[in-house]
Coordinates of C-alpha atoms in Angstrom, one line a residue:
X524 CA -1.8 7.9 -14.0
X525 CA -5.0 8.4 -12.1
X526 CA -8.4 9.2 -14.7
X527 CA -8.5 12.8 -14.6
X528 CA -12.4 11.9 -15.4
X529 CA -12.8 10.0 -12.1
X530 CA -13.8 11.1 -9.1
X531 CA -11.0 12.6 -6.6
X532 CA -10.0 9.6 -4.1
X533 CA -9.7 11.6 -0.7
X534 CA -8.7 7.9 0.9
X535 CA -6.0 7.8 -1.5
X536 CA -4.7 11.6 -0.2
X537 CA -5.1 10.4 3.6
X538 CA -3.2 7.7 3.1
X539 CA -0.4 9.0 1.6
X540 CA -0.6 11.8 4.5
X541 CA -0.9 10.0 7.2
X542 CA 1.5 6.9 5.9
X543 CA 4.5 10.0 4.9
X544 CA 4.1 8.5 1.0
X545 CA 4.9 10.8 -1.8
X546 CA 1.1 11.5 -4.1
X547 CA 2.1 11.3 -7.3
X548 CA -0.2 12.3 -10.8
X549 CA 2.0 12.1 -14.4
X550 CA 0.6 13.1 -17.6
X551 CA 2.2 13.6 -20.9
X552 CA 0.5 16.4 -22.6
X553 CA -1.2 18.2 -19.7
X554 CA -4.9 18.6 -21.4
X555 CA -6.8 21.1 -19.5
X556 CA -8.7 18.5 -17.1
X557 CA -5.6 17.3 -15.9
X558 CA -4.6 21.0 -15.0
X559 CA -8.2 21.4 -12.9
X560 CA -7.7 17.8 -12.0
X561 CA -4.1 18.5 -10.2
X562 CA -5.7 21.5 -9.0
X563 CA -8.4 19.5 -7.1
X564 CA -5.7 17.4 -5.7
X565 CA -3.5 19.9 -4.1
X566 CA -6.4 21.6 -2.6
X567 CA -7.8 18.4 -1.2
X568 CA -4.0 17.6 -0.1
X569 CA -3.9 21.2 2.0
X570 CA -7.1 21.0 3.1
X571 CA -6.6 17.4 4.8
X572 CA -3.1 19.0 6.7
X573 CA -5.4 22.4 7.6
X574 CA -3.1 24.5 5.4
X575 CA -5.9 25.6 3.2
X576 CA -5.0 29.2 3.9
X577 CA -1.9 28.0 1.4
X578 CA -3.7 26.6 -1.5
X579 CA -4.4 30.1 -4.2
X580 CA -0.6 30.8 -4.0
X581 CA 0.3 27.2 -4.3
X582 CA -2.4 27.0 -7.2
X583 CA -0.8 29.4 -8.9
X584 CA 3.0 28.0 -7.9
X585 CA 1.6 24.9 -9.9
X586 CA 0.0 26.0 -13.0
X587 CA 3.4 28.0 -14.2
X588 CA 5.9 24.8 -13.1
X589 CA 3.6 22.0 -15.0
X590 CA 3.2 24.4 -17.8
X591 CA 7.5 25.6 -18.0
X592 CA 7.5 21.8 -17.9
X593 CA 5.1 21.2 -20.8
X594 CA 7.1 23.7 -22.5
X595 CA 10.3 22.2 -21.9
X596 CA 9.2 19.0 -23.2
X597 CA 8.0 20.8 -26.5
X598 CA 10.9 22.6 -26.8
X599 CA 12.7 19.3 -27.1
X600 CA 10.9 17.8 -29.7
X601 CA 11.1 20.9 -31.5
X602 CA 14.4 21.1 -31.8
X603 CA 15.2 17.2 -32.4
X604 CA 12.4 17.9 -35.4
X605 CA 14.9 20.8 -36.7
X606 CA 17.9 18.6 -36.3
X607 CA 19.5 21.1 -33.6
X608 CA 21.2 20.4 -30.4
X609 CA 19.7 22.5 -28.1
X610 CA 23.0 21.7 -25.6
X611 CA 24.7 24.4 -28.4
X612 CA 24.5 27.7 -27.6
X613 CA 24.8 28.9 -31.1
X614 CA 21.9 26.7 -32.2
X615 CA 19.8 27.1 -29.2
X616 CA 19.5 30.9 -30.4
X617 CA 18.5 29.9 -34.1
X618 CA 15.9 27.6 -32.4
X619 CA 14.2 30.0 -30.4
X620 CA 14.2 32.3 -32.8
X621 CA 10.7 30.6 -34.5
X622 CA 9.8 28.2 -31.5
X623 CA 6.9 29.9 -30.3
X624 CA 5.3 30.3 -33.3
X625 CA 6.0 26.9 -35.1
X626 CA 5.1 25.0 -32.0
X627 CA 2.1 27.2 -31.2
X628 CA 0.7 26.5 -34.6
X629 CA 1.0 23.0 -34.6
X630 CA 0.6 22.3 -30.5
X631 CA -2.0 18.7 -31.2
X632 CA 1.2 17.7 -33.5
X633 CA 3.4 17.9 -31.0
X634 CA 1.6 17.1 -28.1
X635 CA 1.6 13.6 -29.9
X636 CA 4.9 13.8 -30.3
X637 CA 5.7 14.5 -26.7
X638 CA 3.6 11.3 -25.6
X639 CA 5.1 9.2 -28.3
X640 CA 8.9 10.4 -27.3
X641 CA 7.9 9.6 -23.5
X642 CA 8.3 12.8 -21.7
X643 CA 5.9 13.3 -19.3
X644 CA 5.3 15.8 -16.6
X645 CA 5.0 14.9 -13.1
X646 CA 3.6 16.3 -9.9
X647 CA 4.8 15.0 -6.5
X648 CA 3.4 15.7 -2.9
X649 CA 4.2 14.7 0.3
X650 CA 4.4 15.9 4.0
X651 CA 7.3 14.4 6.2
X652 CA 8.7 15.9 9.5
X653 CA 6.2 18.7 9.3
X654 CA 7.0 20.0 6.1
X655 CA 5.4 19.6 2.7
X656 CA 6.9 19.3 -0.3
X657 CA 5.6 20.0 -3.8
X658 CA 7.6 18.9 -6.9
X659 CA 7.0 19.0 -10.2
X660 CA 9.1 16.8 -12.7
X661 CA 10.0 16.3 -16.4
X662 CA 12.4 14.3 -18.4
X663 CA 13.8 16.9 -20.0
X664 CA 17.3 17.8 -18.8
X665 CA 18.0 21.3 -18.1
X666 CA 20.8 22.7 -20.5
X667 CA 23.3 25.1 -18.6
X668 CA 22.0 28.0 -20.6
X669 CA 18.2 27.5 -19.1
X670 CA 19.7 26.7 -15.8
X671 CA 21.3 29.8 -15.8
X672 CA 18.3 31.7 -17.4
X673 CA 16.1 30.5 -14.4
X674 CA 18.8 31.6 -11.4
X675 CA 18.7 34.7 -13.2
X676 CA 15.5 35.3 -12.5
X677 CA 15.6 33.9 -9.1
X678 CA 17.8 36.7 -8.3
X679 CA 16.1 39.6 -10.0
X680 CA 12.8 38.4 -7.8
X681 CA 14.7 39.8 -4.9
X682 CA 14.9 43.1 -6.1
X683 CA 11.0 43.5 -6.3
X684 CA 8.3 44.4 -3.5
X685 CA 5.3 43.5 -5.2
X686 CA 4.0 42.1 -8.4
X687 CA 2.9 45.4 -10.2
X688 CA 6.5 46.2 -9.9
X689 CA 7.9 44.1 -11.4
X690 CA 5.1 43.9 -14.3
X691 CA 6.4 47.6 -14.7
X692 CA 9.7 46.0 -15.9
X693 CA 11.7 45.0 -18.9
X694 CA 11.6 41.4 -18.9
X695 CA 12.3 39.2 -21.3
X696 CA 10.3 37.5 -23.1
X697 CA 11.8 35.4 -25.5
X698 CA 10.5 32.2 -23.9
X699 CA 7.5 33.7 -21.6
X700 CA 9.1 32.7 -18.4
X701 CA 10.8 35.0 -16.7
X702 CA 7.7 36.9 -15.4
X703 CA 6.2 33.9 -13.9
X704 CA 8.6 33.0 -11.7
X705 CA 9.2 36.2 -10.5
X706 CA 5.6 36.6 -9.6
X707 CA 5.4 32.9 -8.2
X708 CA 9.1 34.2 -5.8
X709 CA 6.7 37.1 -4.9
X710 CA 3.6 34.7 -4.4
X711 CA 5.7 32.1 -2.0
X712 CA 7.3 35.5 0.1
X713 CA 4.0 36.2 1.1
X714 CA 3.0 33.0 2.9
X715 CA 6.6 33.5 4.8
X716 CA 8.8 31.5 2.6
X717 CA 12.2 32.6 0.7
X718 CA 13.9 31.6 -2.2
X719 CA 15.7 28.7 -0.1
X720 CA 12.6 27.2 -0.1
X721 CA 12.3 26.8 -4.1
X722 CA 15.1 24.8 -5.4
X723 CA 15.7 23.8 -8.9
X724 CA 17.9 21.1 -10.0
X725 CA 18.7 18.1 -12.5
X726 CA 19.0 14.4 -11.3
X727 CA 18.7 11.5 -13.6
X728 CA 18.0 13.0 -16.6
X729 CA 15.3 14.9 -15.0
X730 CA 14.8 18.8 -14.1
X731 CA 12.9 19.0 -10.9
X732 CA 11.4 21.9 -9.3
X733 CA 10.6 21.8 -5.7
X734 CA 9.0 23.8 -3.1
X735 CA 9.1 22.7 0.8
X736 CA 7.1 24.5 2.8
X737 CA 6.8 24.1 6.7
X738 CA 3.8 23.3 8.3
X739 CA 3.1 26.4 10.2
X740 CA 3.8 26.2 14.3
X741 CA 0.3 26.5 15.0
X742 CA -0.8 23.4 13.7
X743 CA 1.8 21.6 14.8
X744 CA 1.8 23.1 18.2
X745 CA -2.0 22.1 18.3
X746 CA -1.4 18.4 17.0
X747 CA 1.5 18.1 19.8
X748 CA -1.2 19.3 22.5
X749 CA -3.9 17.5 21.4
X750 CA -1.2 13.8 21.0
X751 CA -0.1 14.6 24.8
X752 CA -3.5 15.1 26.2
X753 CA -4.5 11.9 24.6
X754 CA -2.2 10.4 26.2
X755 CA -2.8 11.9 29.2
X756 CA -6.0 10.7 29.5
X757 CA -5.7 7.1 28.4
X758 CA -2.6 6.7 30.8
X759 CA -5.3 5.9 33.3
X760 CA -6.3 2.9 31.4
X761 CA -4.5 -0.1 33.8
X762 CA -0.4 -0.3 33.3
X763 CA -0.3 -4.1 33.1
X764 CA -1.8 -6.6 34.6
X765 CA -0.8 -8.7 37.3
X766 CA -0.1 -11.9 36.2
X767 CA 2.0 -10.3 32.9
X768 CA 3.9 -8.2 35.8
X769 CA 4.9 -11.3 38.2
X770 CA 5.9 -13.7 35.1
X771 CA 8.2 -10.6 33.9
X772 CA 9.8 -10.5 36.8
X773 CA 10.2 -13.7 36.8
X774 CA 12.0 -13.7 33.1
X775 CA 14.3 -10.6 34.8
X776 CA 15.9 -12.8 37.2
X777 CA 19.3 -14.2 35.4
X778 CA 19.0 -17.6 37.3
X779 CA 15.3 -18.9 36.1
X780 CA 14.7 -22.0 34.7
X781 CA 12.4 -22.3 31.6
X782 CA 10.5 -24.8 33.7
X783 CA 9.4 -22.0 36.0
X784 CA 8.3 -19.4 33.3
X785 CA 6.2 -22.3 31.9
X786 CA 4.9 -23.3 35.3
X787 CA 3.8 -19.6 35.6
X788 CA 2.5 -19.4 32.5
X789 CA 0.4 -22.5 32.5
X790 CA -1.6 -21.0 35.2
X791 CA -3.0 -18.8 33.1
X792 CA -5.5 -20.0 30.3
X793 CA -5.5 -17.1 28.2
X794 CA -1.6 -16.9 28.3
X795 CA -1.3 -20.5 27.5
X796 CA -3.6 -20.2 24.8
X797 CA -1.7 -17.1 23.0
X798 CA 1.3 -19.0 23.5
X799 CA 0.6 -22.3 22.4
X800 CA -1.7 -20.5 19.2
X801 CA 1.6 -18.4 18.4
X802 CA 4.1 -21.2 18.3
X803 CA 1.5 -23.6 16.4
X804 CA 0.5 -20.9 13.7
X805 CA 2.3 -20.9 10.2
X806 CA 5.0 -18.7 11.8
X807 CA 6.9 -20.9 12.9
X808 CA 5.6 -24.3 10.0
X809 CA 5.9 -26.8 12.6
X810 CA 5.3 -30.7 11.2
X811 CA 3.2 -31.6 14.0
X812 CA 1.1 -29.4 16.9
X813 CA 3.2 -28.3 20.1
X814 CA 0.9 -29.4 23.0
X815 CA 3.9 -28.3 25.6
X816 CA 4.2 -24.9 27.3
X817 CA 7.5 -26.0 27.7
X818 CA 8.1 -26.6 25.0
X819 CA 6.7 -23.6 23.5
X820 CA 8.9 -21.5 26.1
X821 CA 12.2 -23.1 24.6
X822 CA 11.1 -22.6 20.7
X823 CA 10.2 -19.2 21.0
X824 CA 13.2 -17.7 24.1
X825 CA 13.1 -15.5 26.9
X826 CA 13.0 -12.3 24.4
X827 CA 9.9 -14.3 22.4
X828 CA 8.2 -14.9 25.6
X829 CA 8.6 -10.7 26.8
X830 CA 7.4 -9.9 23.0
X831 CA 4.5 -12.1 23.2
X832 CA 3.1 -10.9 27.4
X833 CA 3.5 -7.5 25.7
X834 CA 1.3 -8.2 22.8
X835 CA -0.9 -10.1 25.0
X836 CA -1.3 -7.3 27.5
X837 CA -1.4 -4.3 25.0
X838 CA -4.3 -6.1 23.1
X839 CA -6.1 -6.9 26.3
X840 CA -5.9 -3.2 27.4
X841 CA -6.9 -1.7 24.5
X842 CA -9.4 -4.1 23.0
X843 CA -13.1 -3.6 23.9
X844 CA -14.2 -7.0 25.4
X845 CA -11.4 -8.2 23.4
X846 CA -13.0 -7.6 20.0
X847 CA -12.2 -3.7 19.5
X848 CA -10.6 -2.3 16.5
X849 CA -11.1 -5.7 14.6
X850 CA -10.1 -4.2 11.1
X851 CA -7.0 -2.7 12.8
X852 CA -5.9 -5.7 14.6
X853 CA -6.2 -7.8 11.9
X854 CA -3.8 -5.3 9.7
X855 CA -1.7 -5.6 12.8
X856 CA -1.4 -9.3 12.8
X857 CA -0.9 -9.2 9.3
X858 CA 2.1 -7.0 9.4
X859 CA 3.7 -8.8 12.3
X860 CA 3.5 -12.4 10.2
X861 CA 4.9 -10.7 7.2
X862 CA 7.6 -8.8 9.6
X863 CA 8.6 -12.5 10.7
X864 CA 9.0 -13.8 7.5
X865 CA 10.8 -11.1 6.0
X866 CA 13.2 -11.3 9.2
X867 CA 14.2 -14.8 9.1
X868 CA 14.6 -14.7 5.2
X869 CA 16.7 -11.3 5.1
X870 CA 18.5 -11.6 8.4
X871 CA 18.8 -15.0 8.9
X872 CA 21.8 -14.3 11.1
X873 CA 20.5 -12.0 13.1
X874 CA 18.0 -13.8 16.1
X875 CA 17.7 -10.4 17.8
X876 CA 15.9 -8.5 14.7
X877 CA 13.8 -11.7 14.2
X878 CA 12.6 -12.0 17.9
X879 CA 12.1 -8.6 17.6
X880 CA 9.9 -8.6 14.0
X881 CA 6.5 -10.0 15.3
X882 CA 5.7 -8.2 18.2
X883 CA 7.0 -4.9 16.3
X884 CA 4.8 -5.9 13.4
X885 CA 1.8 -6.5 16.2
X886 CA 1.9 -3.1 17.8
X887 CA 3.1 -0.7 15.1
X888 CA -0.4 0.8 14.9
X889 CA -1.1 0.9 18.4
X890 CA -1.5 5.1 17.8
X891 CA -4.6 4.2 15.7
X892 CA -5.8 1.6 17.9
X893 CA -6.3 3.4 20.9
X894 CA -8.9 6.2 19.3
X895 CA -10.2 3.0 17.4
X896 CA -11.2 1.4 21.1
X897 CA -11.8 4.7 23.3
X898 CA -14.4 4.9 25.3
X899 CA -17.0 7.7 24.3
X900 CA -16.1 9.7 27.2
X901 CA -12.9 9.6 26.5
X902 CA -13.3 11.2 23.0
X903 CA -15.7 13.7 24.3
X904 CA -13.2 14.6 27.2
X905 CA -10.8 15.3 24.2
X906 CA -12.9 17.7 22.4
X907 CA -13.9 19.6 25.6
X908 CA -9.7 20.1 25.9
X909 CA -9.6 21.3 22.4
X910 CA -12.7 24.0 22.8
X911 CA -11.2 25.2 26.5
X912 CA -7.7 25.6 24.7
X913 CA -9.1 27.0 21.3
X914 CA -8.0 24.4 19.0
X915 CA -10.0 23.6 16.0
X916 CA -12.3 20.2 16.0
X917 CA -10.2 19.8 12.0
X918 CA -7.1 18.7 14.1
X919 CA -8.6 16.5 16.6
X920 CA -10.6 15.0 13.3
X921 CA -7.0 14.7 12.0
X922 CA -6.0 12.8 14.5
X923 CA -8.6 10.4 14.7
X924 CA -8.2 9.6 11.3
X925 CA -4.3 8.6 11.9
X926 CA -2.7 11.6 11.6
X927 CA 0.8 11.3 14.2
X928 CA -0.4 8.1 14.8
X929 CA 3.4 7.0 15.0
X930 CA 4.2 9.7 17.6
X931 CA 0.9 9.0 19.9
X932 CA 1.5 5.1 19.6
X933 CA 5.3 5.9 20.6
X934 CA 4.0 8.3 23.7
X935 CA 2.0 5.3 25.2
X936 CA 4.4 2.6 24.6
X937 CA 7.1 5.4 26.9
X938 CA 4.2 5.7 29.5
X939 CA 4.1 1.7 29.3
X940 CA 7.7 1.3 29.1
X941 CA 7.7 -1.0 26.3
X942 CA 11.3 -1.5 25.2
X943 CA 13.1 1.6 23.3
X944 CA 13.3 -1.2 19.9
X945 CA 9.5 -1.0 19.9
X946 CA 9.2 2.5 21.2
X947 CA 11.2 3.4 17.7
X948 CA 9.5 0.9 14.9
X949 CA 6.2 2.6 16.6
X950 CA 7.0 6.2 16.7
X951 CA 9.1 5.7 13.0
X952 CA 7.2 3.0 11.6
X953 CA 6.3 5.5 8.7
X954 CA 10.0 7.1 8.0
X955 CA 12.4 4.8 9.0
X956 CA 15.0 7.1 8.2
X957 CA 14.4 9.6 11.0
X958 CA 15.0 6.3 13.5
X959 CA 17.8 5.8 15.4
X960 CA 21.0 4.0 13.8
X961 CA 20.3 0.9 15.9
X962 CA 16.5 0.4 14.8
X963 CA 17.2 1.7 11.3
X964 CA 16.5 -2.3 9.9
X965 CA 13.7 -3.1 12.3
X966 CA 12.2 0.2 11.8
X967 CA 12.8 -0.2 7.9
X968 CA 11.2 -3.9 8.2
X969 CA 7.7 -3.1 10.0
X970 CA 7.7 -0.3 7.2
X971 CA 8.0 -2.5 4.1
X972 CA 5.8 -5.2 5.8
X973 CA 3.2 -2.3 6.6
X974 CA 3.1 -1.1 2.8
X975 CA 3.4 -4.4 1.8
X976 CA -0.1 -4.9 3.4
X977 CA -1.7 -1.4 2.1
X978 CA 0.1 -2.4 -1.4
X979 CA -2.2 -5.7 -1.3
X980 CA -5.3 -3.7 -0.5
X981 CA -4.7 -1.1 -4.0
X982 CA -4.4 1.6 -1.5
X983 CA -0.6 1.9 -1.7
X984 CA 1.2 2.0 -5.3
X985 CA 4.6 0.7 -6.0
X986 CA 6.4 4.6 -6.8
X987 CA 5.1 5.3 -3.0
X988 CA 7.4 2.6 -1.5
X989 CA 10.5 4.4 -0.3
X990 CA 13.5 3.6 -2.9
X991 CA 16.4 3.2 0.1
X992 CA 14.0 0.7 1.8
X993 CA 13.5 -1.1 -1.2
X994 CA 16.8 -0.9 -1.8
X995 CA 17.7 -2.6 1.5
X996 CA 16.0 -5.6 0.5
X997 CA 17.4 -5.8 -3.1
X998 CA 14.0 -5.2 -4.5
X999 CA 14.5 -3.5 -7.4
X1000 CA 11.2 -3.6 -9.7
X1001 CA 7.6 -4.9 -9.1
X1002 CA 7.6 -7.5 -10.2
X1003 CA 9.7 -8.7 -7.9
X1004 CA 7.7 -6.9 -5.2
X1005 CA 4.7 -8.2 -6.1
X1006 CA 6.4 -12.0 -6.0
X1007 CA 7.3 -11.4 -2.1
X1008 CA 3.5 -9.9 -1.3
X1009 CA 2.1 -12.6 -3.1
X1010 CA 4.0 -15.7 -1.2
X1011 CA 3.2 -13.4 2.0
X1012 CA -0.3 -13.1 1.5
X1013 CA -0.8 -16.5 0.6
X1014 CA 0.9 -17.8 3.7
X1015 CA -0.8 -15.3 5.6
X1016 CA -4.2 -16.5 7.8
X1017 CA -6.1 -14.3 9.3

């Protein structure tokens, strides 16, 4: 649970906006500077997506859910206290009958209570596929009678226009919550949304409450201009160059000898070098140095050797003298060893997905990359196309900083025509389950290798890892998460 206390971690916020990652804060008596303090989140959350414009009615959305969970939580120590079971009709009326009051009285007691029991409350938010999502969990299951109670409501909030009419009626107000979530219905209808958009429901012994809203069309209309004319623009950057083209074709032609690639590659130093640095480093834990580009051609195939002349020319392309975008590079490099490893040890039976792992791993952020290694007047040139088509400088700033990374890396690896495996652990590399069905495990691996990485670095918790990825790779606690990142980061040199 992050310190209410501390100061708000904005890198923390773009991270998990710009990686897809669900934000999550729990607390388990909801003192007033964790309210403010959740607040301060989801404001800073809209604010980094440009959906400020949403934050009041959201704000308000918030306060009532955390609080019907605080209550919800009470209300079950309450009635464990008085020995009823609150799954009874009959004795959920005598229970309410002096809950207010007897809690209200007492709230420090059972506050404690509530912490010592374990139920918590939990806020959750994340943006995926252009929508956000705001949850708020308890561990409180939802009897039928509250379930109903709430739908109840739900409906009647259809039958009102505006708030002060539905102030005006009856309501009631046995358990204080029927007005607010009317008025938060009302609140969510005016930034376009309908009740399909607020869903309530029990899973796992928890009630959550969610709220998806779509990023509106003008912001994602602008970030889909803005990716394209980026692309655009850096598509006059040189294709490939020559020497990567010939020894390609070479590799295309069904009757070549592994003699001849090495031949062609020898003639290049810096190809040699990558090659013989690739097959020598603790990838592939030779006992003794490979001194032979022949060699080196036969360990690593005619797939390794098309992985490795499109790593090679990507990173000359977009590297500045060859040392631009260090930081990011070296994340890149990082990723690819770990997407090797985790290749040969989980699909050891499978040489296409491991040929596949590295250069994957090596490219993934190759969206970020490229504004990491633009020129100046490239960057410039951008902004001038977002002030002639009236787009605000917030979502080229967006951009910069990573947002659709995935989709911009994706555009250029089309315009390079890298192959469609790589095309989809790029563009997907943060949701692997939007890939196609053939990439689903590659995609899946470069995105447990990438959080694996950001998980190393504190930026990445363990609840942010994606549970069906996890689940792919039987890792099923920590602990045993935190065994795999530690044998890959000690293996790992820079």
């Amino acid at each position: 649970m992050p310190n209410p206390n501390s100061k708000l971690d904005i890198s923390k916020i773009r991270m998990a906006i710009r990686a897809g990652i669900p934000l999550s804060i729990t607390t388990y008596t909801l003192p007033h500077e964790m309210s403010e303090y959740m607040e301060e989140v989801l404001a800073a959350f809209l604010s980094e997506l440009n959906q400020s414009s949403m934050n009041e009615y959201l704000k308000y959305c918030l306060n009532e859910l955390v609080t019907n969970s605080k209550k919800a939580n009470t209300k079950r120590i309450y009635f464990r206290e008085k020995g009823l079971n609150i799954f009874d009709d009959a004795e959920y009326e005598v229970g309410m009958k002096h809950f207010k009051e007897d809690t209200l009285g007492d709230i420090k007691r059972y506050m404690a209570m509530q912490r010592a029991a374990g139920l918590y409350i939990k806020l959750i938010l994340q943006t995926r596929n252009n929508k956000i999502k705001m949850e708020v969990r308890n561990n409180s299951e939802m009897t039928l009678r509250e379930y109903k109670r709430i739908h109840d409501k739900l409906s009647r909030a259809q039958q009102y226009t505006s708030v002060d009419q539905a102030m005006s009626q009856i309501l009631d107000d046995s358990e204080g919550a029927g007005l607010g979530i009317i008025i938060m219905i009302l609140m969510l209808e005016k930034i376009g949304l309908t009740e399909e958009n607020y869903q309530v429901v029990c899973e796992n012994g928890e009630t959550i409450t969610r709220i998806i809203l779509p990023i509106n069309e003008k912001t994602q209309k602008d970030i889909s201009v803005v990716s394209h004319e980026f692309v655009k623009i850096i598509d006059e950057l040189p294709q490939l160059p020559d020497n990567i083209s010939k020894i390609q074709r070479l590799i295309s032609d069904p009757d070549v000898k592994m003699s001849e690639i090495a031949t062609l590659i020898s003639s290049d130093v810096s190809l040699t070098t990558d090659l013989l640095k690739l097959v020598n480093s603790a990838l592939f834990a030779l006992a003794s140095p490979c001194h032979s580009i022949v060699e080196a051609v036969k360990m690593i195939g005619i797939r390794g050797v098309k992985n490795l002349l499109l790593s090679v020319a990507a990173k000359g392309t977009l590297s500045k003298d060859g040392g631009g975008g260090r930081e990011l590079w070296t994340h890149s490099h990082q990723v690819a060893f770990y997407a090797y490893n985790l290749a040969r040890n989980f699909y050891p039976k499978d040489p296409t997905i491991i040929e596949d792992a590295y250069v994957c791993g090596l490219l993934h952020d190759i969206g970020k990359i490229v504004f990491e290694t633009a020129h100046p007047e490239i960057m410039e040139q951008m902004k001038e196309i977002c002030e002639s088509k009236n787009i605000p400088s917030s979502v080229f700033e967006r951009l910069v900083a990573g947002v659709n990374h995935g989709e911009i890396g994706a555009l250029i690896a089309e315009k390079w025509n890298f192959p469609d495996v790589i095309v989809s652990a790029i563009r997907h590399h943060h949701e692997p389950d939007y890939a196609p069905e053939q990439f689903k495990k590659i995609t899946s691996l470069i995105y447990l290798s990438d959080l694996i990485a950001h998980y190393q670095t504190g930026e990445v918790d363990f609840y942010q890892f994606d549970k069906d990825v996890l689940a792919l790779f039987h890792i099923s606690t920590e602990e045993h998460l935190q065994m795999i990142s530690a044998k890959l980061g000690s293996a790992f040199v820079c």
